[in-house]
Structures are given as C-alpha cells and as structure tokens.
Tab-separated table of C-alpha atoms and ligand atoms in Angstrom:
chain	number	residue	atom	x	y	z
K	1	MET	CA	62.396	138.193	125.095
K	2	GLY	CA	59.654	137.912	121.835
K	3	GLY	CA	60.046	134.617	119.695
K	4	GLN	CA	62.054	132.293	122.789
K	5	LYS	CA	58.990	129.432	122.103
K	6	ASN	CA	61.133	128.719	119.401
K	7	LYS	CA	63.967	125.877	120.746
K	8	ALA	CA	67.807	127.211	120.181
K	9	GLU	CA	69.200	125.890	117.514
K	10	TRP	CA	73.439	126.638	116.373
K	11	PHE	CA	74.528	126.415	112.871
K	12	VAL	CA	77.718	127.238	111.252
K	13	GLU	CA	78.421	129.039	108.440
K	14	CYS	CA	81.994	129.531	107.134
K	15	ASN	CA	83.520	133.037	105.146
K	16	PHE	CA	85.687	131.237	102.764
K	17	GLY	CA	89.074	132.753	102.327
K	18	SER	CA	89.525	134.873	99.166
K	19	ARG	CA	92.794	135.291	99.835
K	20	TYR	CA	94.162	132.395	98.396
K	21	LYS	CA	94.176	132.397	94.145
K	22	GLY	CA	92.784	129.489	93.101
K	23	TYR	CA	90.907	128.000	96.105
K	24	PRO	CA	88.420	125.822	95.513
K	25	ARG	CA	85.418	127.567	97.250
K	26	GLY	CA	82.863	124.395	97.158
K	27	ASP	CA	85.624	122.554	99.225
K	28	VAL	CA	86.109	122.572	103.005
K	29	TYR	CA	88.360	125.639	104.385
K	30	CYS	CA	87.590	129.315	105.529
K	31	THR	CA	89.716	131.499	107.120
K	32	ARG	CA	87.203	132.672	109.477
K	33	TRP	CA	83.958	131.380	111.491
K	34	LYS	CA	80.858	132.222	112.409
K	35	VAL	CA	77.921	130.323	114.726
K	36	TYR	CA	74.868	131.489	115.037
K	37	ARG	CA	72.204	130.443	117.563
K	38	ARG	CA	68.713	130.835	116.461
K	39	VAL	CA	67.338	132.244	119.478
K	40	GLY	CA	64.029	132.523	118.014
K	41	THR	CA	60.827	134.324	115.934
K	42	ALA	CA	60.975	137.833	114.748
K	43	ALA	CA	58.203	140.211	115.492
K	44	LYS	CA	58.301	142.454	112.273
K	45	GLY	CA	61.021	143.929	110.681
K	46	GLY	CA	64.959	142.955	109.783
K	47	GLY	CA	68.214	144.323	110.505
K	48	ARG	CA	71.137	143.141	112.836
K	49	GLY	CA	70.623	139.598	113.835
K	50	ARG	CA	67.312	138.882	111.654
K	51	ARG	CA	68.811	135.742	108.875
K	52	GLY	CA	65.318	134.451	107.695
K	53	ARG	CA	62.141	134.934	107.238
K	54	GLY	CA	60.799	135.084	110.964
K	55	GLU	CA	64.050	134.103	112.265
K	56	VAL	CA	66.292	135.621	114.768
K	57	TRP	CA	69.785	134.705	115.150
K	58	ALA	CA	72.652	135.225	117.608
K	59	GLY	CA	75.930	135.230	116.398
K	60	GLU	CA	79.756	134.804	117.619
K	61	ARG	CA	82.503	134.875	115.322
K	62	GLY	CA	86.160	134.705	115.254
K	63	LEU	CA	89.903	132.994	114.056
K	64	GLY	CA	89.319	129.281	114.878
K	65	ALA	CA	91.813	129.590	118.426
K	66	GLY	CA	93.233	126.406	120.349
K	67	THR	CA	91.830	123.630	122.476
K	68	GLY	CA	88.802	125.129	122.911
K	69	ALA	CA	87.497	127.899	120.766
K	70	ALA	CA	85.149	127.222	119.190
K	71	GLY	CA	85.821	127.237	115.338
K	72	VAL	CA	83.770	126.230	112.128
K	73	GLU	CA	84.316	124.475	109.038
K	74	GLY	CA	82.094	125.532	106.186
K	75	GLY	CA	79.916	122.583	104.062
K	76	ARG	CA	80.089	123.181	100.462
K	77	GLY	CA	79.305	126.126	99.280
K	78	GLY	CA	78.625	127.923	102.592
K	79	ALA	CA	75.970	126.165	103.508
K	80	ARG	CA	75.272	126.248	107.423
K	81	THR	CA	75.887	122.933	108.959
K	82	PRO	CA	73.796	122.174	111.800
K	83	GLN	CA	75.211	121.243	114.727
K	84	GLU	CA	74.454	120.508	117.972
K	85	HIS	CA	76.144	123.492	120.243
K	86	HIS	CA	74.356	124.889	123.390
K	87	GLY	CA	75.460	128.439	124.663
K	88	ALA	CA	75.524	131.442	124.560
K	89	VAL	CA	76.858	134.504	122.563
K	90	ARG	CA	78.449	137.685	122.570
K	91	PRO	CA	75.873	139.907	124.009
K	92	GLY	CA	74.516	142.710	122.161
K	93	VAL	CA	74.244	140.995	119.116
K	94	ALA	CA	70.668	140.045	119.986
K	95	ALA	CA	68.379	140.906	122.735
K	96	ALA	CA	67.514	137.735	123.642
K	97	ALA	CA	71.228	136.173	123.810
K	98	ARG	CA	72.243	138.897	125.966
K	99	ALA	CA	70.660	137.332	129.246
K	100	ALA	CA	72.981	133.839	128.056
K	101	PRO	CA	76.049	133.914	129.904
K	102	PRO	CA	79.170	131.890	128.131
K	103	ALA	CA	81.197	131.248	124.805
K	104	PRO	CA	79.091	128.516	122.965
K	105	HIS	CA	82.465	126.509	123.109
K	106	ALA	CA	82.144	126.642	127.255
K	107	GLN	CA	79.328	123.684	126.317
K	108	LEU	CA	81.114	121.982	123.997
K	109	PRO	CA	81.502	118.350	125.430
K	110	ALA	CA	85.592	117.936	126.857
K	111	PRO	CA	87.586	116.586	124.327
K	112	ARG	CA	88.004	112.601	124.327
K	113	PRO	CA	90.761	111.372	126.259
K	114	LEU	CA	93.049	109.038	124.056
K	115	ARG	CA	91.789	105.126	124.737
K	116	ARG	CA	93.711	102.953	126.363
K	117	LEU	CA	94.443	99.763	124.271
K	118	GLU	CA	93.203	96.638	124.684
K	119	PRO	CA	96.314	94.620	126.494
K	120	ALA	CA	96.097	91.695	123.675
K	121	LEU	CA	95.711	94.393	120.998
K	122	ALA	CA	98.846	96.439	122.215
K	123	ALA	CA	100.897	92.490	122.489
K	124	LEU	CA	100.112	92.535	118.364
K	125	LEU	CA	100.848	95.728	117.616
K	126	TRP	CA	104.458	95.031	119.376
K	127	ARG	CA	104.877	91.980	117.054
K	128	ARG	CA	103.627	93.081	114.020
K	129	LEU	CA	105.647	96.452	114.186
K	130	ARG	CA	108.493	94.180	115.189
K	131	CYS	CA	108.184	91.262	111.936
K	132	GLY	CA	110.582	93.723	109.869
K	133	PRO	CA	109.752	95.539	106.534
K	134	SER	CA	107.242	93.074	104.951
K	135	ALA	CA	104.676	94.380	107.193
K	136	ALA	CA	104.740	97.647	105.470
K	137	ARG	CA	104.356	95.949	102.050
K	138	LEU	CA	102.887	98.196	99.387
K	139	HIS	CA	100.257	96.888	97.467
K	140	ALA	CA	99.175	97.782	94.058
K	141	PRO	CA	96.128	100.527	93.368
K	142	GLN	CA	93.231	98.095	92.602
K	143	THR	CA	91.398	98.516	89.219
K	144	ALA	CA	88.216	99.010	90.585
K	145	GLY	CA	86.902	102.823	89.966
K	146	ARG	CA	86.948	105.107	93.223
K	147	ARG	CA	83.948	106.373	94.502
K	148	GLN	CA	83.504	110.067	93.769
K	149	GLU	CA	81.141	111.354	95.799
K	150	PRO	CA	82.024	115.229	97.315
K	151	TRP	CA	83.105	114.957	100.988
K	152	SER	CA	80.983	114.493	103.583
K	153	PRO	CA	80.107	113.320	106.830
K	154	ALA	CA	77.706	110.404	105.709
K	155	ALA	CA	80.917	109.665	103.170
K	156	ALA	CA	83.510	109.982	105.121
K	157	SER	CA	81.818	107.232	107.427
K	158	ARG	CA	81.023	105.150	104.262
K	159	GLY	CA	85.042	104.640	103.293
K	160	PRO	CA	86.451	105.774	100.735
K	161	GLY	CA	85.160	103.961	98.055
K	162	PRO	CA	88.100	101.360	95.731
K	163	ALA	CA	90.939	102.397	94.700
K	164	ALA	CA	91.254	103.846	90.561
K	165	ALA	CA	94.144	102.549	89.153
K	166	HIS	CA	96.254	105.257	88.325
K	167	PRO	CA	99.625	105.721	86.389
K	168	ARG	CA	100.163	108.581	88.428
K	169	LEU	CA	99.651	107.027	91.936
K	170	ARG	CA	102.113	105.680	93.480
K	171	TRP	CA	100.050	103.375	95.824
K	172	ARG	CA	96.900	102.791	96.748
K	173	ALA	CA	94.508	106.372	96.057
K	174	ASP	CA	91.348	107.854	98.979
K	175	GLY	CA	89.632	110.310	99.995
K	176	CYS	CA	87.074	111.398	97.184
K	177	SER	CA	89.056	113.873	94.377
K	178	LEU	CA	92.348	112.854	94.580
K	179	GLN	CA	92.154	112.373	90.434
K	180	LYS	CA	94.368	115.800	90.153
K	181	LEU	CA	97.339	115.130	91.972
K	182	PRO	CA	100.299	114.712	90.221
K	183	GLY	CA	102.220	111.478	90.251
K	184	ARG	CA	105.542	113.340	90.977
K	185	ARG	CA	103.510	113.869	94.715
K	186	GLY	CA	103.092	110.706	94.771
K	187	LEU	CA	100.574	110.947	97.402
K	188	ILE	CA	99.674	108.071	99.407
K	189	VAL	CA	96.451	107.728	102.053
K	190	THR	CA	95.348	104.447	103.226
K	191	GLU	CA	93.299	103.117	105.841
K	192	GLN	CA	92.900	101.148	108.977
K	193	GLU	CA	91.073	98.246	107.688
K	194	GLN	CA	92.808	98.141	103.899
K	195	GLU	CA	96.268	98.774	105.414
K	196	PRO	CA	97.398	97.488	108.572
K	197	SER	CA	100.963	98.562	108.760
K	198	PHE	CA	99.940	102.273	109.186
K	199	SER	CA	97.279	101.588	111.235
K	200	ASP	CA	99.924	99.454	113.620
K	201	ILE	CA	101.975	102.923	113.153
K	202	ALA	CA	99.211	105.330	113.774
K	203	SER	CA	97.926	103.443	116.889
K	204	LEU	CA	101.189	102.555	118.604
K	205	VAL	CA	102.250	106.521	118.517
K	206	VAL	CA	98.734	107.413	120.484
K	207	TRP	CA	98.946	104.576	122.375
K	208	CYS	CA	102.571	105.355	123.057
K	209	MET	CA	101.837	108.602	123.965
K	210	ALA	CA	98.650	107.608	126.429
K	211	TRP	CA	99.517	105.237	127.809
K	212	GLY	CA	102.912	103.015	126.636
K	213	SER	CA	106.278	104.447	126.872
K	214	PRO	CA	106.707	106.548	129.764
K	215	THR	CA	109.051	108.607	127.821
K	216	LEU	CA	106.389	109.267	124.864
K	217	ALA	CA	103.689	109.726	127.112
K	218	SER	CA	104.896	112.588	128.046
K	219	THR	CA	104.788	114.476	124.763
K	220	THR	CA	101.625	115.406	125.817
K	221	THR	CA	102.456	117.304	128.580
K	222	LYS	CA	104.617	118.459	125.864
K	223	LEU	CA	102.988	120.493	124.104
K	224	GLN	CA	103.325	123.359	123.567
K	225	ARG	CA	101.474	126.225	121.296
K	226	SER	CA	102.965	125.322	117.791
K	227	VAL	CA	105.716	128.127	116.834
K	228	VAL	CA	105.835	128.410	112.620
K	229	ALA	CA	109.249	129.220	110.461
K	230	SER	CA	108.295	133.089	109.728
K	231	GLY	CA	111.389	134.622	107.951
K	232	GLU	CA	114.592	133.926	109.945
K	233	LYS	CA	112.817	133.065	113.573
K	234	GLN	CA	110.534	130.815	114.689
K	235	LEU	CA	106.788	132.610	115.576
K	236	GLN	CA	103.566	132.028	117.236
K	237	VAL	CA	100.789	133.265	114.470
K	238	GLU	CA	97.160	133.390	114.407
K	239	TYR	CA	97.116	131.620	110.858
K	240	CYS	CA	98.535	128.447	112.488
K	241	ILE	CA	96.491	127.249	115.815
K	242	SER	CA	97.709	123.894	117.455
K	243	LYS	CA	99.875	122.505	120.550
K	244	SER	CA	102.897	120.492	118.991
K	245	ALA	CA	106.279	118.455	119.959
K	246	TRP	CA	108.907	116.632	118.487
K	247	LEU	CA	109.714	112.881	119.602
K	248	LYS	CA	113.845	112.773	119.043
K	249	ASP	CA	114.526	109.899	117.719
K	250	THR	CA	116.800	109.098	120.735
K	251	VAL	CA	113.470	109.278	123.104
K	252	ASP	CA	111.331	105.797	122.404
K	253	PRO	CA	112.880	102.617	120.531
K	254	ILE	CA	109.131	102.943	118.597
K	255	LEU	CA	110.258	105.658	117.285
K	256	GLY	CA	113.552	104.256	114.894
K	257	THR	CA	111.022	101.127	114.270
K	258	LEU	CA	108.523	104.226	112.554
K	259	ASP	CA	111.652	105.626	111.054
K	260	HIS	CA	112.068	102.116	108.997
K	261	ARG	CA	108.554	101.539	107.872
K	262	ILE	CA	108.264	105.252	106.615
K	263	ALA	CA	111.946	104.810	105.014
K	264	VAL	CA	110.362	101.226	103.625
K	265	ILE	CA	107.342	103.237	102.314
K	266	THR	CA	108.971	105.703	100.971
K	267	GLY	CA	112.222	104.730	99.990
K	268	LEU	CA	113.771	107.796	101.341
K	269	ASP	CA	116.463	108.094	103.965
K	270	VAL	CA	114.572	109.406	106.666
K	271	GLN	CA	117.234	109.187	109.586
K	272	SER	CA	118.586	112.554	111.624
K	273	PRO	CA	120.169	114.515	109.831
K	274	HIS	CA	118.319	113.911	106.168
K	275	ALA	CA	114.821	114.522	108.325
K	276	GLU	CA	113.144	116.196	111.101
K	277	TYR	CA	111.998	114.140	114.441
K	278	LEU	CA	108.332	113.251	114.536
K	279	GLN	CA	106.117	116.441	114.972
K	280	VAL	CA	103.262	115.562	117.003
K	281	VAL	CA	100.454	118.369	116.655
K	282	ASN	CA	96.749	118.545	118.546
K	283	TYR	CA	94.295	120.742	117.061
K	284	GLY	CA	91.582	121.467	119.474
K	285	ILE	CA	87.957	122.819	118.439
K	286	GLY	CA	88.725	125.599	115.942
K	287	GLY	CA	92.242	124.328	115.572
K	288	HIS	CA	93.532	125.098	111.758
K	289	TYR	CA	96.211	125.751	110.012
K	290	GLU	CA	96.303	128.085	107.163
K	291	PRO	CA	97.175	127.603	103.402
K	292	HIS	CA	100.755	127.403	103.841
K	293	PHE	CA	104.367	125.150	102.518
K	294	ASP	CA	106.300	122.928	103.808
K	295	HIS	CA	108.887	124.162	102.279
K	296	ALA	CA	111.486	126.670	102.861
K	297	THR	CA	110.419	129.317	100.521
K	298	SER	CA	113.276	132.085	101.829
K	299	PRO	CA	117.117	130.705	101.817
K	300	SER	CA	117.395	132.458	105.543
K	301	SER	CA	114.418	130.317	106.755
K	302	PRO	CA	115.230	128.384	109.892
K	303	LEU	CA	114.722	125.054	108.014
K	304	TYR	CA	118.394	125.211	106.724
K	305	ARG	CA	119.808	125.346	110.375
K	306	MET	CA	119.873	121.676	109.964
K	307	LYS	CA	122.344	121.938	107.056
K	308	SER	CA	120.120	119.259	104.855
K	309	GLY	CA	118.769	121.151	102.438
K	310	ASN	CA	115.133	122.061	102.087
K	311	ARG	CA	112.037	119.634	102.752
K	312	VAL	CA	112.127	117.635	99.812
K	313	ALA	CA	109.050	115.401	101.274
K	314	THR	CA	106.224	115.548	103.808
K	315	PHE	CA	104.877	112.103	105.317
K	316	MET	CA	101.764	112.862	108.055
K	317	ILE	CA	99.838	110.414	109.560
K	318	TYR	CA	96.218	111.387	111.646
K	319	LEU	CA	96.544	109.663	114.597
K	320	SER	CA	92.611	111.091	115.181
K	321	SER	CA	89.198	110.916	113.232
K	322	VAL	CA	87.273	113.710	114.341
K	323	GLU	CA	83.470	114.396	114.401
K	324	ALA	CA	84.019	117.070	111.915
K	325	GLY	CA	86.363	120.004	110.318
K	326	GLY	CA	89.874	119.308	110.478
K	327	ALA	CA	90.393	118.254	106.525
K	328	THR	CA	93.802	118.653	104.646
K	329	ALA	CA	93.100	120.854	102.085
K	330	PHE	CA	95.730	121.119	99.241
K	331	ILE	CA	94.118	124.798	97.438
K	332	TYR	CA	95.808	124.340	94.273
K	333	ALA	CA	95.380	120.479	93.681
K	334	ASN	CA	91.977	120.860	94.374
K	335	PHE	CA	91.963	117.586	96.399
K	336	SER	CA	90.848	117.698	100.655
K	337	MET	CA	91.627	114.496	102.898
K	338	PRO	CA	89.184	114.306	106.045
K	339	VAL	CA	90.752	113.426	109.090
K	340	VAL	CA	90.950	109.911	109.216
K	341	LYS	CA	92.665	108.171	111.900
K	342	ASN	CA	95.702	105.813	111.183
K	343	ALA	CA	95.437	107.400	107.348
K	344	ALA	CA	98.618	108.752	106.194
K	345	LEU	CA	99.371	111.308	103.489
K	346	PHE	CA	102.808	111.713	101.494
K	347	TRP	CA	103.663	114.694	98.987
K	348	TRP	CA	106.742	116.006	97.117
K	349	ASN	CA	107.134	119.451	98.307
K	350	LEU	CA	110.347	119.657	95.998
K	351	HIS	CA	110.406	119.352	91.682
K	352	ARG	CA	113.053	117.149	90.960
K	353	ASN	CA	115.226	120.458	90.224
K	354	GLY	CA	114.997	121.383	94.006
K	355	GLU	CA	112.124	124.557	93.266
K	356	GLY	CA	108.906	124.322	95.703
K	357	ASP	CA	106.476	123.024	93.801
K	358	ASP	CA	103.608	126.177	94.275
K	359	ASP	CA	100.824	123.032	94.220
K	360	THR	CA	101.655	121.593	97.449
K	361	LEU	CA	99.982	124.842	98.999
K	362	HIS	CA	97.895	123.333	101.707
K	363	ALA	CA	95.621	124.032	104.854
K	364	GLY	CA	94.600	122.510	108.025
K	365	CYS	CA	90.776	122.987	108.072
K	366	PRO	CA	89.850	124.504	111.429
K	367	VAL	CA	88.163	121.362	113.293
K	368	LEU	CA	84.546	121.637	113.956
K	369	VAL	CA	84.152	119.206	116.412
K	370	GLY	CA	86.776	116.968	117.712
K	371	ASP	CA	89.968	116.704	118.926
K	372	LYS	CA	92.876	116.244	115.963
K	373	TRP	CA	96.050	114.741	115.945
K	374	VAL	CA	98.765	114.468	113.519
K	375	ALA	CA	102.074	112.768	113.426
K	376	SER	CA	104.751	114.721	110.427
K	377	LYS	CA	108.276	113.569	109.189
K	378	TRP	CA	109.478	115.820	107.058
K	379	ILE	CA	111.825	114.407	104.774
K	380	HIS	CA	115.329	116.985	103.520
K	381	GLU	CA	116.808	117.140	100.535
K	382	TYR	CA	120.233	115.836	101.253
K	383	GLY	CA	120.401	112.159	101.746
K	384	GLN	CA	117.802	111.461	98.925
K	385	GLU	CA	120.246	111.624	96.371
K	386	PHE	CA	120.274	108.296	94.851
K	387	ARG	CA	116.577	107.709	95.868
K	388	ARG	CA	115.233	110.785	94.341
K	389	PRO	CA	117.518	111.742	91.382
K	390	CYS	CA	117.616	114.768	90.609
K	391	SER	CA	116.900	116.442	86.996
K	392	SER	CA	116.932	119.871	86.001
K	393	ARG	CA	113.540	119.747	84.257
K	394	SER	CA	111.009	122.100	86.837
K	395	GLU	CA	108.015	120.415	85.321
K	396	ASP	CA	109.505	116.714	86.867
J	1	AKG	O1	97.266	119.772	109.759
J	1	AKG	C1	96.899	119.564	108.561
J	1	AKG	O2	95.944	118.668	108.195
J	1	AKG	C2	97.366	119.943	108.144
J	1	AKG	C3	99.581	119.903	108.663
J	1	AKG	C4	100.309	120.765	107.805
J	1	AKG	O3	100.492	121.334	106.500
J	1	AKG	C5	101.874	121.072	108.496
J	1	AKG	O4	101.633	120.359	109.867
J	1	AKG	O5	102.370	121.451	108.436
J	2	FE2	FE1	101.968	121.789	105.824
C-alpha cells in the first residue's frame, strides 16, 4: 500500500447546488457532499482517486442523512475545509482505503448531551421569564457599522460586531450580510450576550426539553423523522433530513410564556389557531433542509387545514450552536445566518397582499460538525388583520 507514510487527513468538499437559480455560489450551502481522505502519496500516474500532485484520495459521497451520517457544508467557493475525521471510506475508490472498515461518521464523536443548567441559573431564568413583557423589550438598532467580513468559523466566534443603524431593519442586525434584506421581511437576529430575553427563551426550551418539565423532556423521545407538506400529503423526503416534534401549547405553561414573548416581540397573535404549535427540530451531522418556502404555494396544501390562512411569518430560535455547517441560507436575499445558540430569526413569508414572497426561499445547510437544534413558530394570516394590515400592492 504505497504512500501510507502520510498521515491520513480528512477534507470535505461541497458541490454547490445548481438547481436553484440565483443561488449565491460563494455562500455556504450544498445539496451533495463529499468527504475525502488523503490516504497517501502516489507513485506515478493519475486517474481515480488522484486529486493533487502526488496525492491519493479516497472518498465518500452522498446526500446528508439524519443523525449520524457524515455531511459537508462547503466553504466559500467550494474550498476544502480540513476537518478532523477519522475512519474509512467506500471500498473500491482507492486501494489504500479498502482495508479501512466503517463509514466516517461512525468515528465522529457522539453528539454532546444537552447541558444541565446549574440550579441557580435555572432559577434566574424562571424569574426572568415571569417578569412580564418588559423583559422582552426591543432595543433600537445601534448606530455603529456592522462588521462586514464574510462568514467563517473564526468570524462567527468573534461575534457579529455592532449592528448597523438601518431604517429597513426592524430591530438589530446580526450575521454578516444582512443589508440586502428588505424591511418588510422584518428580520430579527439577536444573541445571548446582547439580548438576554432571547437567551432565556432558548435556554429554557432546551433546558425544559432535557431536564426541566417531564412533559417537555419527553419531547426528545418524541422526535420523529421530519415530514414536509408535499401536495396534499405530509411526506418524508430526502431534501429534508432531520427529526422533529411539535410541542402543544397545553403541554407545559412554559410554552405559553414563550408564546407571550414571541407575541410581544412580533406584535402578532401567536395563539392557536392563529399560529402553529412550536416545532422543535434536531439535525444530526449531514442533516439539512434544502431550499423551500415556509408558506403554502398550493391551495391544496395541508397547511390550510388549520383554516387560519397561510403562514404569514416564521419565528425561528436556534437552540444550539454547531461547530461547523448548518447555517440558514436565504438564497435570493443573499444572506446566511450561522447557527448561534440563542439567536432568533423572524421573517415575513407573505407580502401584504397575501402573495408568497419569493425572496424568502431558504435552506438549512448541512450540519458538518455538531448537533443543531432549532425551534420554529409559524404564524398564520388570520388573527393578524389589525396587526399587519393588508395592502393591495404586491411590493408591500
Ligand atoms: O434549520 C434551519 O436552519 C431552517 C429550518 C427551516 O427552514 C424550516 O424548518 O422550515
Ligand atoms: Fe423553512
């Protein structure tokens, strides 16, 4: 087995999705992934398995799959991102790889368990939650300029930088490329340090699920392979790989408090049937959700079964951070939000005339390393008539 003297290294590569017109190619999203392992140095000749001068590569490719399958999110422009994967590859790709047995993901560390909160912190969270709407007061956008550098793990760890004052932003900006989002989408992003009210919500949901309320804790065992609305049916599909559970408002009083917070922040009626129950979603490595709209695009969609109109808005909370991948990418808006625990996103799915806003096409990028948890609240049209008045103009 020539060339084994080099220590094996894993790299990942992303084939950017080409099916979606206008997709920002430099951004972080892919529909197919590939994991490569450099298994040694070649003698002469090229051919399969050869990628660079003198390098022999073995690879595994495919679609991301739920918890436990290796998946890849490409770096900018398809650059390979070194990751510490140790394991084997599909037989037959390169001779050096044949001997190595299980798939790469088998060797990845197990997802970290949800952290148990210290009792004192838990008590503080509860107290904060009970202190009423003032705890969720919004802060005006700051005036300083926001950091402009493109997203990277290093940039994400430095934080978002100060928010730019922008008349189109409803509240404060975050992420790295928010400026292209029109105001009607009303995007909200926040982070733990800056906005404790959100961190309370997210931490509390995670905490309840993991340890707190027995009813909510059972959610983790209720998680099932996600389904999406397809025609009149709800189907398991390859383009959405995750597990999810719906948390009925009546399951625990904490959900009422959470609804209250979301209502205060958005100014919308989020009581059933004007909004759906909270959906908690877990993506394992490779888990992803390809570009889609949250609102119904066909009159026969099961989303209309609630008889409260279409999904006018989405409120999504990140319940975990991930080491790499998993960003929520808005394809046409050229914006992607890294998975930052306790951040929340809000956007309008519909124009004020009730038509779907095509600019909301978005995707959950494949998780590369880590365990991604989000909670979404979908708010429906009915009940918002006086909160978000209609307009006959499609551009509103
Ligand atoms: O996980 C994400 O980042 C996006 C999830 C999403 O778009 C959805 O659940 O509809
Ligand atoms: Fe979505």
